[in-house]
Amino acid sequence: MASTLTLTFVLLPVFLFVLQGAVDVEAVMTRERCNRRNSPDPRHLACQCNPRFNLGSTWHNYYYYDNEKMTCVEGAEEDNWNSFFSRDRCLALCRGTSAAAR
C-alpha cells in the first residue's frame, strides 16, 4: 500500500491543476475595464461590471444587468459596458452570467 506522503505528492499536482482551471481570474471587472472609452468590449463579462461606477450620465431608457436580482433594470450609465439599449438585449447577453447563477 502506498504511503501517505507518496499519495500526497502524486495527488497534489492533480488537485492544483484542476483548481487552476476552476478560477476565472478575468472575471473581476475593474472600473477601467468597464469604461467604454478606455477598453474594448468585454463581451459577456460586461454583465459583471458594477452598474454604479459613475461612468457618465445615467440613461433612464437604457438597461443594466443587476447581479443580485439576476435581471435587467432601467437606468444604465452612459460609458459603462453594463449598459444595453433594450431589456431583451440585456437579458440575452447576461442571463445566467452572475456568480449566483453558476
mmCIF file with all atom_site columns, C-alpha atoms in Angstrom:
data_model
loop_
_atom_site.group_PDB
_atom_site.id
_atom_site.type_symbol
_atom_site.label_atom_id
_atom_site.label_alt_id
_atom_site.label_comp_id
_atom_site.label_asym_id
_atom_site.label_entity_id
_atom_site.label_seq_id
_atom_site.pdbx_PDB_ins_code
_atom_site.Cartn_x
_atom_site.Cartn_y
_atom_site.Cartn_z
_atom_site.occupancy
_atom_site.B_iso_or_equiv
_atom_site.pdbx_formal_charge
_atom_site.auth_seq_id
_atom_site.auth_comp_id
_atom_site.auth_asym_id
_atom_site.auth_atom_id
_atom_site.pdbx_PDB_model_num
ATOM 1   C CA . MET A 1 1   ? 0.000   0.000  0.000   1.00 0.00 ? 1   MET A CA 1
ATOM 2   C CA . ALA A 1 2   ? 1.301   3.458  -0.872  1.00 0.00 ? 2   ALA A CA 1
ATOM 3   C CA . SER A 1 3   ? 2.388   5.714  1.919   1.00 0.00 ? 3   SER A CA 1
ATOM 4   C CA . THR A 1 4   ? 0.517   8.890  2.754   1.00 0.00 ? 4   THR A CA 1
ATOM 5   C CA . LEU A 1 5   ? 3.481   11.006 1.674   1.00 0.00 ? 5   LEU A CA 1
ATOM 6   C CA . THR A 1 6   ? 3.632   9.323  -1.739  1.00 0.00 ? 6   THR A CA 1
ATOM 7   C CA . LEU A 1 7   ? -0.100  9.809  -2.277  1.00 0.00 ? 7   LEU A CA 1
ATOM 8   C CA . THR A 1 8   ? 0.232   13.463 -1.313  1.00 0.00 ? 8   THR A CA 1
ATOM 9   C CA . PHE A 1 9   ? 2.966   14.069 -3.879  1.00 0.00 ? 9   PHE A CA 1
ATOM 10  C CA . VAL A 1 10  ? 1.008   12.261 -6.579  1.00 0.00 ? 10  VAL A CA 1
ATOM 11  C CA . LEU A 1 11  ? -2.409  13.801 -5.916  1.00 0.00 ? 11  LEU A CA 1
ATOM 12  C CA . LEU A 1 12  ? -1.376  17.361 -5.026  1.00 0.00 ? 12  LEU A CA 1
ATOM 13  C CA . PRO A 1 13  ? -0.328  18.335 -8.595  1.00 0.00 ? 13  PRO A CA 1
ATOM 14  C CA . VAL A 1 14  ? -3.571  16.881 -9.968  1.00 0.00 ? 14  VAL A CA 1
ATOM 15  C CA . PHE A 1 15  ? -5.611  18.828 -7.420  1.00 0.00 ? 15  PHE A CA 1
ATOM 16  C CA . LEU A 1 16  ? -3.730  22.075 -8.170  1.00 0.00 ? 16  LEU A CA 1
ATOM 17  C CA . PHE A 1 17  ? -4.164  21.589 -11.919 1.00 0.00 ? 17  PHE A CA 1
ATOM 18  C CA . VAL A 1 18  ? -7.936  21.162 -11.536 1.00 0.00 ? 18  VAL A CA 1
ATOM 19  C CA . LEU A 1 19  ? -8.143  24.110 -9.146  1.00 0.00 ? 19  LEU A CA 1
ATOM 20  C CA . GLN A 1 20  ? -6.262  26.358 -11.587 1.00 0.00 ? 20  GLN A CA 1
ATOM 21  C CA . GLY A 1 21  ? -8.869  25.722 -14.272 1.00 0.00 ? 21  GLY A CA 1
ATOM 22  C CA . ALA A 1 22  ? -11.730 26.476 -11.893 1.00 0.00 ? 22  ALA A CA 1
ATOM 23  C CA . VAL A 1 23  ? -10.679 30.059 -11.124 1.00 0.00 ? 23  VAL A CA 1
ATOM 24  C CA . ASP A 1 24  ? -11.578 32.728 -13.679 1.00 0.00 ? 24  ASP A CA 1
ATOM 25  C CA . VAL A 1 25  ? -9.081  35.499 -12.975 1.00 0.00 ? 25  VAL A CA 1
ATOM 26  C CA . GLU A 1 26  ? -10.534 37.697 -15.723 1.00 0.00 ? 26  GLU A CA 1
ATOM 27  C CA . ALA A 1 27  ? -13.982 37.762 -14.128 1.00 0.00 ? 27  ALA A CA 1
ATOM 28  C CA . VAL A 1 28  ? -13.041 40.678 -11.864 1.00 0.00 ? 28  VAL A CA 1
ATOM 29  C CA . MET A 1 29  ? -14.250 43.757 -13.688 1.00 0.00 ? 29  MET A CA 1
ATOM 30  C CA . THR A 1 30  ? -12.498 46.924 -12.575 1.00 0.00 ? 30  THR A CA 1
ATOM 31  C CA . ARG A 1 31  ? -13.742 50.443 -13.226 1.00 0.00 ? 31  ARG A CA 1
ATOM 32  C CA . GLU A 1 32  ? -11.158 50.829 -16.012 1.00 0.00 ? 32  GLU A CA 1
ATOM 33  C CA . ARG A 1 33  ? -12.235 47.623 -17.781 1.00 0.00 ? 33  ARG A CA 1
ATOM 34  C CA . CYS A 1 34  ? -15.900 48.656 -17.573 1.00 0.00 ? 34  CYS A CA 1
ATOM 35  C CA . ASN A 1 35  ? -15.318 52.082 -19.138 1.00 0.00 ? 35  ASN A CA 1
ATOM 36  C CA . ARG A 1 36  ? -16.403 52.154 -22.816 1.00 0.00 ? 36  ARG A CA 1
ATOM 37  C CA . ARG A 1 37  ? -13.991 54.996 -23.543 1.00 0.00 ? 37  ARG A CA 1
ATOM 38  C CA . ASN A 1 38  ? -10.893 53.142 -22.279 1.00 0.00 ? 38  ASN A CA 1
ATOM 39  C CA . SER A 1 39  ? -11.317 49.447 -23.015 1.00 0.00 ? 39  SER A CA 1
ATOM 40  C CA . PRO A 1 40  ? -12.597 47.116 -25.744 1.00 0.00 ? 40  PRO A CA 1
ATOM 41  C CA . ASP A 1 41  ? -15.925 45.311 -25.454 1.00 0.00 ? 41  ASP A CA 1
ATOM 42  C CA . PRO A 1 42  ? -15.538 42.625 -22.756 1.00 0.00 ? 42  PRO A CA 1
ATOM 43  C CA . ARG A 1 43  ? -18.463 40.610 -24.238 1.00 0.00 ? 43  ARG A CA 1
ATOM 44  C CA . HIS A 1 44  ? -20.382 38.638 -21.574 1.00 0.00 ? 44  HIS A CA 1
ATOM 45  C CA . LEU A 1 45  ? -18.095 39.993 -18.820 1.00 0.00 ? 45  LEU A CA 1
ATOM 46  C CA . ALA A 1 46  ? -19.819 43.354 -19.285 1.00 0.00 ? 46  ALA A CA 1
ATOM 47  C CA . CYS A 1 47  ? -22.659 41.917 -17.222 1.00 0.00 ? 47  CYS A CA 1
ATOM 48  C CA . GLN A 1 48  ? -20.277 41.716 -14.254 1.00 0.00 ? 48  GLN A CA 1
ATOM 49  C CA . CYS A 1 49  ? -19.483 45.452 -14.354 1.00 0.00 ? 49  CYS A CA 1
ATOM 50  C CA . ASN A 1 50  ? -20.716 47.420 -11.373 1.00 0.00 ? 50  ASN A CA 1
ATOM 51  C CA . PRO A 1 51  ? -23.615 49.467 -12.776 1.00 0.00 ? 51  PRO A CA 1
ATOM 52  C CA . ARG A 1 52  ? -22.736 52.371 -10.446 1.00 0.00 ? 52  ARG A CA 1
ATOM 53  C CA . PHE A 1 53  ? -19.091 53.026 -11.334 1.00 0.00 ? 53  PHE A CA 1
ATOM 54  C CA . ASN A 1 54  ? -20.035 56.662 -12.075 1.00 0.00 ? 54  ASN A CA 1
ATOM 55  C CA . LEU A 1 55  ? -19.103 56.410 -15.758 1.00 0.00 ? 55  LEU A CA 1
ATOM 56  C CA . GLY A 1 56  ? -21.079 59.239 -17.294 1.00 0.00 ? 56  GLY A CA 1
ATOM 57  C CA . SER A 1 57  ? -24.704 60.285 -17.207 1.00 0.00 ? 57  SER A CA 1
ATOM 58  C CA . THR A 1 58  ? -27.483 57.892 -16.282 1.00 0.00 ? 58  THR A CA 1
ATOM 59  C CA . TRP A 1 59  ? -29.700 56.947 -19.219 1.00 0.00 ? 59  TRP A CA 1
ATOM 60  C CA . HIS A 1 60  ? -33.139 56.082 -17.896 1.00 0.00 ? 60  HIS A CA 1
ATOM 61  C CA . ASN A 1 61  ? -34.197 54.398 -21.139 1.00 0.00 ? 61  ASN A CA 1
ATOM 62  C CA . TYR A 1 62  ? -31.172 52.028 -21.122 1.00 0.00 ? 62  TYR A CA 1
ATOM 63  C CA . TYR A 1 63  ? -30.807 48.868 -19.031 1.00 0.00 ? 63  TYR A CA 1
ATOM 64  C CA . TYR A 1 64  ? -28.052 47.334 -16.907 1.00 0.00 ? 64  TYR A CA 1
ATOM 65  C CA . TYR A 1 65  ? -27.741 43.817 -15.515 1.00 0.00 ? 65  TYR A CA 1
ATOM 66  C CA . ASP A 1 66  ? -28.199 43.617 -11.740 1.00 0.00 ? 66  ASP A CA 1
ATOM 67  C CA . ASN A 1 67  ? -26.214 40.599 -10.493 1.00 0.00 ? 67  ASN A CA 1
ATOM 68  C CA . GLU A 1 68  ? -28.042 40.458 -7.160  1.00 0.00 ? 68  GLU A CA 1
ATOM 69  C CA . LYS A 1 69  ? -31.546 40.491 -8.660  1.00 0.00 ? 69  LYS A CA 1
ATOM 70  C CA . MET A 1 70  ? -30.351 38.466 -11.677 1.00 0.00 ? 70  MET A CA 1
ATOM 71  C CA . THR A 1 71  ? -32.387 40.614 -14.051 1.00 0.00 ? 71  THR A CA 1
ATOM 72  C CA . CYS A 1 72  ? -32.074 43.797 -16.105 1.00 0.00 ? 72  CYS A CA 1
ATOM 73  C CA . VAL A 1 73  ? -33.022 47.142 -14.582 1.00 0.00 ? 73  VAL A CA 1
ATOM 74  C CA . GLU A 1 74  ? -33.603 50.587 -16.110 1.00 0.00 ? 74  GLU A CA 1
ATOM 75  C CA . GLY A 1 75  ? -31.095 53.397 -15.566 1.00 0.00 ? 75  GLY A CA 1
ATOM 76  C CA . ALA A 1 76  ? -27.719 52.431 -17.053 1.00 0.00 ? 76  ALA A CA 1
ATOM 77  C CA . GLU A 1 77  ? -24.667 54.696 -17.131 1.00 0.00 ? 77  GLU A CA 1
ATOM 78  C CA . GLU A 1 78  ? -23.569 56.250 -20.412 1.00 0.00 ? 78  GLU A CA 1
ATOM 79  C CA . ASP A 1 79  ? -19.992 54.909 -20.616 1.00 0.00 ? 79  ASP A CA 1
ATOM 80  C CA . ASN A 1 80  ? -20.417 51.666 -18.671 1.00 0.00 ? 80  ASN A CA 1
ATOM 81  C CA . TRP A 1 81  ? -20.174 48.420 -20.673 1.00 0.00 ? 81  TRP A CA 1
ATOM 82  C CA . ASN A 1 82  ? -23.035 47.145 -18.496 1.00 0.00 ? 82  ASN A CA 1
ATOM 83  C CA . SER A 1 83  ? -25.427 49.319 -20.483 1.00 0.00 ? 83  SER A CA 1
ATOM 84  C CA . PHE A 1 84  ? -27.888 47.988 -23.067 1.00 0.00 ? 84  PHE A CA 1
ATOM 85  C CA . PHE A 1 85  ? -30.380 49.732 -25.358 1.00 0.00 ? 85  PHE A CA 1
ATOM 86  C CA . SER A 1 86  ? -33.128 47.206 -24.594 1.00 0.00 ? 86  SER A CA 1
ATOM 87  C CA . ARG A 1 87  ? -34.127 44.856 -21.809 1.00 0.00 ? 87  ARG A CA 1
ATOM 88  C CA . ASP A 1 88  ? -34.227 41.956 -24.278 1.00 0.00 ? 88  ASP A CA 1
ATOM 89  C CA . ARG A 1 89  ? -30.637 42.586 -25.412 1.00 0.00 ? 89  ARG A CA 1
ATOM 90  C CA . CYS A 1 90  ? -29.513 42.818 -21.785 1.00 0.00 ? 90  CYS A CA 1
ATOM 91  C CA . LEU A 1 91  ? -31.196 39.535 -20.851 1.00 0.00 ? 91  LEU A CA 1
ATOM 92  C CA . ALA A 1 92  ? -29.945 37.767 -23.983 1.00 0.00 ? 92  ALA A CA 1
ATOM 93  C CA . LEU A 1 93  ? -26.341 38.552 -23.124 1.00 0.00 ? 93  LEU A CA 1
ATOM 94  C CA . CYS A 1 94  ? -26.412 38.449 -19.329 1.00 0.00 ? 94  CYS A CA 1
ATOM 95  C CA . ARG A 1 95  ? -28.964 35.876 -18.190 1.00 0.00 ? 95  ARG A CA 1
ATOM 96  C CA . GLY A 1 96  ? -27.146 33.157 -16.238 1.00 0.00 ? 96  GLY A CA 1
ATOM 97  C CA . THR A 1 97  ? -23.805 35.005 -16.018 1.00 0.00 ? 97  THR A CA 1
ATOM 98  C CA . SER A 1 98  ? -23.989 36.112 -12.387 1.00 0.00 ? 98  SER A CA 1
ATOM 99  C CA . ALA A 1 99  ? -21.994 34.256 -9.749  1.00 0.00 ? 99  ALA A CA 1
ATOM 100 C CA . ALA A 1 100 ? -25.231 33.281 -8.018  1.00 0.00 ? 100 ALA A CA 1
ATOM 101 C CA . ALA A 1 101 ? -26.471 31.552 -11.172 1.00 0.00 ? 101 ALA A CA 1
ATOM 102 C CA . ARG A 1 102 ? -23.362 29.378 -11.527 1.00 0.00 ? 102 ARG A CA 1
#
